[in-house]
Amino acid sequence: MDTKKTAMITGVTGQDGSYLAELLLEKGYRVVGVVRRSSTESFERIGHIKDRIELTQADLLDQYSLIEAVQTFRPDEVYNLAAQSFVPTSWNQPVLTGEFTALGVTRVLEAIRLVDPKIRFYQASSSEMYGKVLEVPQSENTPFYPRSPYGVAKAYGHYITVNYRESYNLFAVSGILFNHESPRRGLEFVTRKVTNAAARIKLGLDKELRMGNLEARRDWGFAGDYVEAMWMMLQQVEPDDYVVATGETHPVQELVSVAFERVGLDWKDYVVQDPAFYRPAEVDLLVGDPAKAKEKMGWTPKVTFQELVGMMVDSDVARWTREIKNAGN
């Protein structure tokens, strides 16, 4: 009898999926990653662990494929990290964002309900659900006021998870994660955009960085710390929802300043504010209150804001240095 726990991760090729897969492998899990069939396979974030996890094809838009995946692998835990997760894209593709980020959650929950209601389910909720914040800091009890199609879709995903927990007695939880970053963050996200630009400017590959609102403040943590909270939520006796955040807020300008300082440059010489990068409806102040996660689970973030930005800049400098070297060969 195999006593090894099985975890299934949708969105395994993303930033969070790759860190979560690493963490679960360390804990002795059998890890099954759900991937979409696409013409361009992108496994760079899980390249180093690809031979230690099992990949299966299924799609959040296709109910039957999800039922089949759950039936085939019979996971103990399912982590739903897949979504259309880039806020600006949700303005251009609001319907698709709703299909993936809202209805996709329902399809995964339905698959669990139909195949084995004892499976424990984690839903990746988002601080973007708070949007135009009604109180500072934001806790599990703060009302949602989403300001983008992405935030609206995430609010649906959050409430449908609560609904299945209460209606079908599923062990279904949501982690309301505030911004979490890493060297594996996509280049379209502001933190990575900044650290990548600082690296390229330092190495003489670029001359300027165009930015939107430098006053917007965010609560930024390290993705590697946050996936640990996801796992901890599914180990609790009772299912519950938790805010996962640092409780500290930093303006975009500080992010820029710390990143450029890391490579010995003054950001003011290179950064240009450009109205083209402002959002249609800005979210000005997101800062989470992680008190419940600390009190009930003992979770606290380990990596500081400065350490996080430094880690990202160093990684981008190393990557571009390799690229230059390879190009010269």
C-alpha positions as a printed Julia matrix, in Angstrom:
329×3 Matrix{Float64}:
   0.0    0.0     0.0
   1.45   3.36   -1.06
   1.15   5.73    1.9
   2.61   8.65   -0.03
   0.17  11.56   -0.3
  -0.72  12.75   -3.8
  -1.16  16.44   -4.59
  -2.55  17.78   -7.85
  -1.6   21.32   -8.91
  -3.32  23.27  -11.67
  -1.07  26.05  -12.93
   2.04  24.02  -12.07
   4.13  25.8   -14.73
   3.52  29.2   -13.12
   5.53  30.97  -10.42
   3.49  29.64   -7.48
   3.0   26.2    -9.01
   6.74  25.67   -9.37
   7.52  26.72   -5.78
   4.62  24.65   -4.43
   5.73  21.58   -6.4
   9.24  21.93   -4.91
   7.85  22.25   -1.39
   5.57  19.2    -1.76
   8.39  17.08   -3.24
  10.51  18.02   -0.19
   7.66  16.82    2.02
   7.54  13.46    0.23
   4.41  13.96   -1.88
   3.68  12.46   -5.24
   3.09  15.61   -7.31
   0.81  15.68  -10.35
   0.87  18.85  -12.43
  -2.1   19.75  -14.62
  -1.06  21.45  -17.85
  -3.04  22.82  -20.77
  -2.39  21.54  -24.25
  -0.79  24.44  -26.11
   1.31  24.87  -29.23
   4.13  26.4   -27.2
   5.0   24.36  -24.12
   6.68  26.46  -21.42
   8.2   24.38  -18.65
  11.14  26.63  -17.78
  10.01  27.21  -14.18
   9.71  23.47  -13.5
  12.58  22.31  -15.74
  14.74  21.38  -12.73
  12.01  19.15  -11.21
  10.19  17.95  -14.33
  11.55  14.41  -14.01
  10.26  14.18  -10.41
   6.65  15.19  -11.06
   3.93  13.7   -13.27
   2.24  15.93  -15.83
  -1.27  15.38  -17.12
  -3.29  17.35  -19.65
  -6.56  18.98  -18.6
  -8.14  22.37  -19.02
 -10.13  24.63  -16.7
 -12.48  25.31  -19.63
 -13.25  21.6   -20.07
 -15.23  19.92  -17.29
 -14.72  16.36  -18.51
 -10.92  16.64  -18.67
 -10.85  17.75  -15.01
 -13.1   14.88  -13.88
 -10.87  12.45  -15.76
  -7.68  13.86  -14.2
  -9.1   13.63  -10.67
 -10.4   10.09  -11.34
  -7.06   8.92  -12.77
  -4.78  10.24  -10.02
  -7.11  10.27   -6.98
  -5.24  13.11   -5.23
  -5.48  13.75   -1.49
  -5.07  17.49   -2.11
  -5.87  19.72   -5.1
  -4.33  23.19   -5.4
  -6.06  25.38   -7.99
  -3.43  27.94   -9.0
  -4.37  28.17  -12.68
  -6.0   31.4   -13.88
  -5.73  34.21  -16.36
  -3.7   36.03  -13.76
  -2.5   39.29  -15.3
  -4.78  42.19  -14.33
  -4.26  44.41  -17.44
  -5.08  41.45  -19.74
  -8.42  41.07  -17.93
  -9.52  44.41  -19.41
  -8.78  43.18  -22.93
 -10.17  39.66  -22.38
 -12.85  40.0   -19.69
 -14.97  37.05  -20.85
 -12.04  34.64  -21.1
 -10.81  35.84  -17.69
 -14.25  34.98  -16.26
 -14.2   31.53  -17.89
 -10.8   30.61  -16.42
 -10.6   32.55  -13.21
 -14.24  32.26  -12.08
 -16.02  29.33  -13.75
 -12.78  27.32  -13.86
 -12.9   27.11  -10.05
 -16.44  25.7   -10.19
 -15.36  23.05  -12.68
 -12.52  21.88  -10.4
 -14.87  21.81   -7.38
 -17.45  19.85   -9.39
 -14.8   17.31  -10.37
 -13.89  16.82   -6.69
 -17.54  16.62   -5.6
 -18.32  13.99   -8.24
 -15.2   11.84   -7.88
 -14.27  12.03   -4.18
 -15.65  14.69   -1.8
 -12.92  13.81    0.74
 -10.25  15.49   -1.42
  -8.95  18.69    0.2
  -9.13  21.75   -2.08
  -7.12  24.98   -2.08
  -8.28  27.99   -4.1
  -5.88  30.83   -4.94
  -7.86  33.94   -4.02
  -6.34  37.38   -4.49
  -5.97  40.73   -2.75
  -7.3   42.25   -6.01
 -10.76  41.24   -4.69
 -10.48  44.14   -2.22
  -9.85  46.61   -5.06
 -11.12  49.98   -3.87
 -10.37  49.12   -0.27
 -13.02  49.76    2.35
 -10.6   49.48    5.29
  -6.84  49.38    5.92
  -5.32  46.87    6.48
  -7.5   44.23    4.78
  -8.46  41.11    6.75
 -10.61  38.04    6.09
 -13.64  40.13    7.09
 -13.01  43.16    4.86
 -15.74  43.48    2.18
 -14.65  43.04   -1.44
 -14.85  45.88   -3.97
 -12.97  44.56   -7.02
 -11.76  47.11   -9.59
 -10.91  44.89  -12.57
 -12.5   41.96  -14.41
  -9.74  39.83  -12.84
 -10.7   40.96   -9.32
 -14.39  40.3   -10.02
 -13.6   36.8   -11.35
 -11.44  36.05   -8.3
 -14.29  37.14   -6.0
 -16.57  34.65   -7.75
 -13.95  31.91   -7.34
 -13.62  32.78   -3.66
 -17.35  32.67   -2.93
 -18.01  29.52   -4.95
 -15.33  27.83   -2.79
 -17.11  28.98    0.38
 -20.39  27.77   -1.18
 -19.12  24.24   -1.88
 -17.6   24.04    1.61
 -20.92  24.97    3.22
 -23.26  23.14    0.78
 -21.37  19.87    0.26
 -19.19  19.79    3.39
 -15.99  19.8     1.29
 -12.65  20.65    2.88
 -12.31  23.68    0.59
 -10.27  26.74    1.55
  -9.11  29.99   -0.04
  -5.84  31.78    0.55
  -6.29  35.51   -0.03
  -2.76  36.14   -1.22
  -1.36  39.62   -1.51
   1.31  40.37   -4.12
   4.02  37.74   -4.02
   7.08  37.84   -6.21
  10.26  35.94   -7.03
  12.9   35.56   -9.76
  10.3   33.33  -11.49
   7.71  36.12  -11.71
   6.51  36.85  -15.25
   8.14  39.81  -16.99
   4.76  41.53  -17.4
   4.42  42.06  -13.61
   5.68  45.35  -12.21
   8.29  43.91   -9.8
   9.93  41.79  -12.48
   9.61  44.57  -15.06
  11.63  46.79  -12.69
  14.3   44.26  -11.67
  14.78  43.12  -15.28
  15.13  46.75  -16.45
  17.65  47.55  -13.69
  19.75  44.56  -14.8
  19.54  45.46  -18.5
  20.37  49.13  -17.92
  23.32  48.18  -15.69
  24.66  45.9   -18.45
  24.19  48.56  -21.13
  21.34  46.76  -22.91
  18.72  49.49  -22.23
  18.74  53.21  -21.47
  15.42  53.88  -19.74
  12.46  52.33  -17.94
   8.92  53.62  -18.59
   6.59  53.32  -15.6
   3.0   54.14  -14.64
   1.85  55.2   -11.18
   4.85  55.32   -8.81
   2.66  56.25   -5.85
   0.6   53.0    -5.85
   1.47  50.99   -2.75
   1.55  47.21   -2.47
   2.16  44.54    0.11
   4.9   42.44   -1.53
   6.15  39.1    -0.22
   8.22  36.15   -1.47
   6.3   33.45   -3.38
   8.38  30.71   -1.73
   7.05  31.8     1.7
   3.46  32.04    0.46
   3.19  28.52   -0.98
   4.05  27.22    2.47
   0.89  28.94    3.77
  -1.15  27.18    1.04
   0.09  23.8     2.21
  -0.49  24.66    5.89
  -4.13  25.58    5.16
  -4.82  22.05    3.91
  -3.24  20.5     7.04
  -5.62  22.25    9.47
  -8.36  20.39   11.36
 -11.11  22.69   10.04
 -11.29  24.34    6.61
 -11.0   28.13    6.72
  -9.88  31.1     4.63
  -6.74  33.11    5.4
  -5.12  36.36    4.33
  -1.49  35.72    3.36
   0.53  38.92    3.41
   3.48  40.68    5.04
   1.4   43.45    6.62
   3.9   46.0     5.25
   3.3   48.32    2.34
   5.81  49.82   -0.1
   5.25  52.33   -2.92
   6.3   51.37   -6.45
   8.88  54.16   -6.22
  10.63  52.33   -3.35
  10.69  49.14   -5.42
  12.38  51.08   -8.23
  14.82  52.77   -5.86
  15.89  49.51   -4.12
  16.29  47.68   -7.46
  18.49  50.34   -9.07
  20.5   50.77   -5.87
  21.27  47.04   -5.99
  23.19  47.59   -9.26
  24.73  50.87   -8.08
  22.53  53.23  -10.13
  20.28  56.2    -9.26
  16.79  55.38  -10.55
  16.0   59.06  -11.22
  18.46  59.02  -14.13
  16.63  56.23  -15.95
  12.93  56.1   -15.02
  10.29  57.93  -17.08
   6.66  58.13  -15.95
   4.3   57.33  -18.82
   0.48  57.78  -18.65
   0.11  54.81  -21.03
   0.91  52.5   -18.1
  -1.81  53.74  -15.76
  -4.73  51.37  -15.13
  -8.33  52.34  -16.12
  -9.27  51.99  -12.43
  -6.28  52.09  -10.09
  -6.02  50.15   -6.86
  -4.12  52.52   -4.6
  -3.45  50.81   -1.29
  -3.41  47.07   -0.72
  -1.97  45.88    2.58
  -2.97  42.64    4.25
  -3.45  41.75    7.9
  -1.89  38.27    8.3
  -2.73  38.03   12.05
  -5.1   35.06   11.65
  -2.58  33.02    9.62
   0.05  33.68   12.29
  -2.24  32.93   15.22
  -4.0   29.83   13.87
  -1.29  28.24   11.69
   1.94  29.8    12.97
   2.74  31.16    9.5
   4.96  34.22    9.1
   6.88  35.46    6.04
  10.66  34.98    6.24
  12.05  37.03    3.32
  12.08  40.83    3.69
  11.14  43.3     0.94
  14.78  44.36    0.47
  15.96  40.72    0.31
  13.23  39.9    -2.2
  14.1   42.76   -4.58
  17.82  41.98   -4.23
  17.24  38.3    -5.04
  15.26  39.24   -8.16
  17.78  41.82   -9.42
  20.7   39.41   -8.86
  18.88  36.7   -10.79
  18.15  39.03  -13.73
  21.75  40.31  -13.8
  23.03  36.71  -13.86
  20.6   35.76  -16.62
  21.48  38.7   -18.9
  25.19  38.21  -18.22
  24.82  34.61  -19.45
  22.88  35.8   -22.52
  25.59  38.31  -23.43
  28.29  35.69  -22.95
  26.4   33.14  -25.08
  25.78  35.71  -27.8
  29.5   36.43  -27.9
  30.41  32.76  -28.42
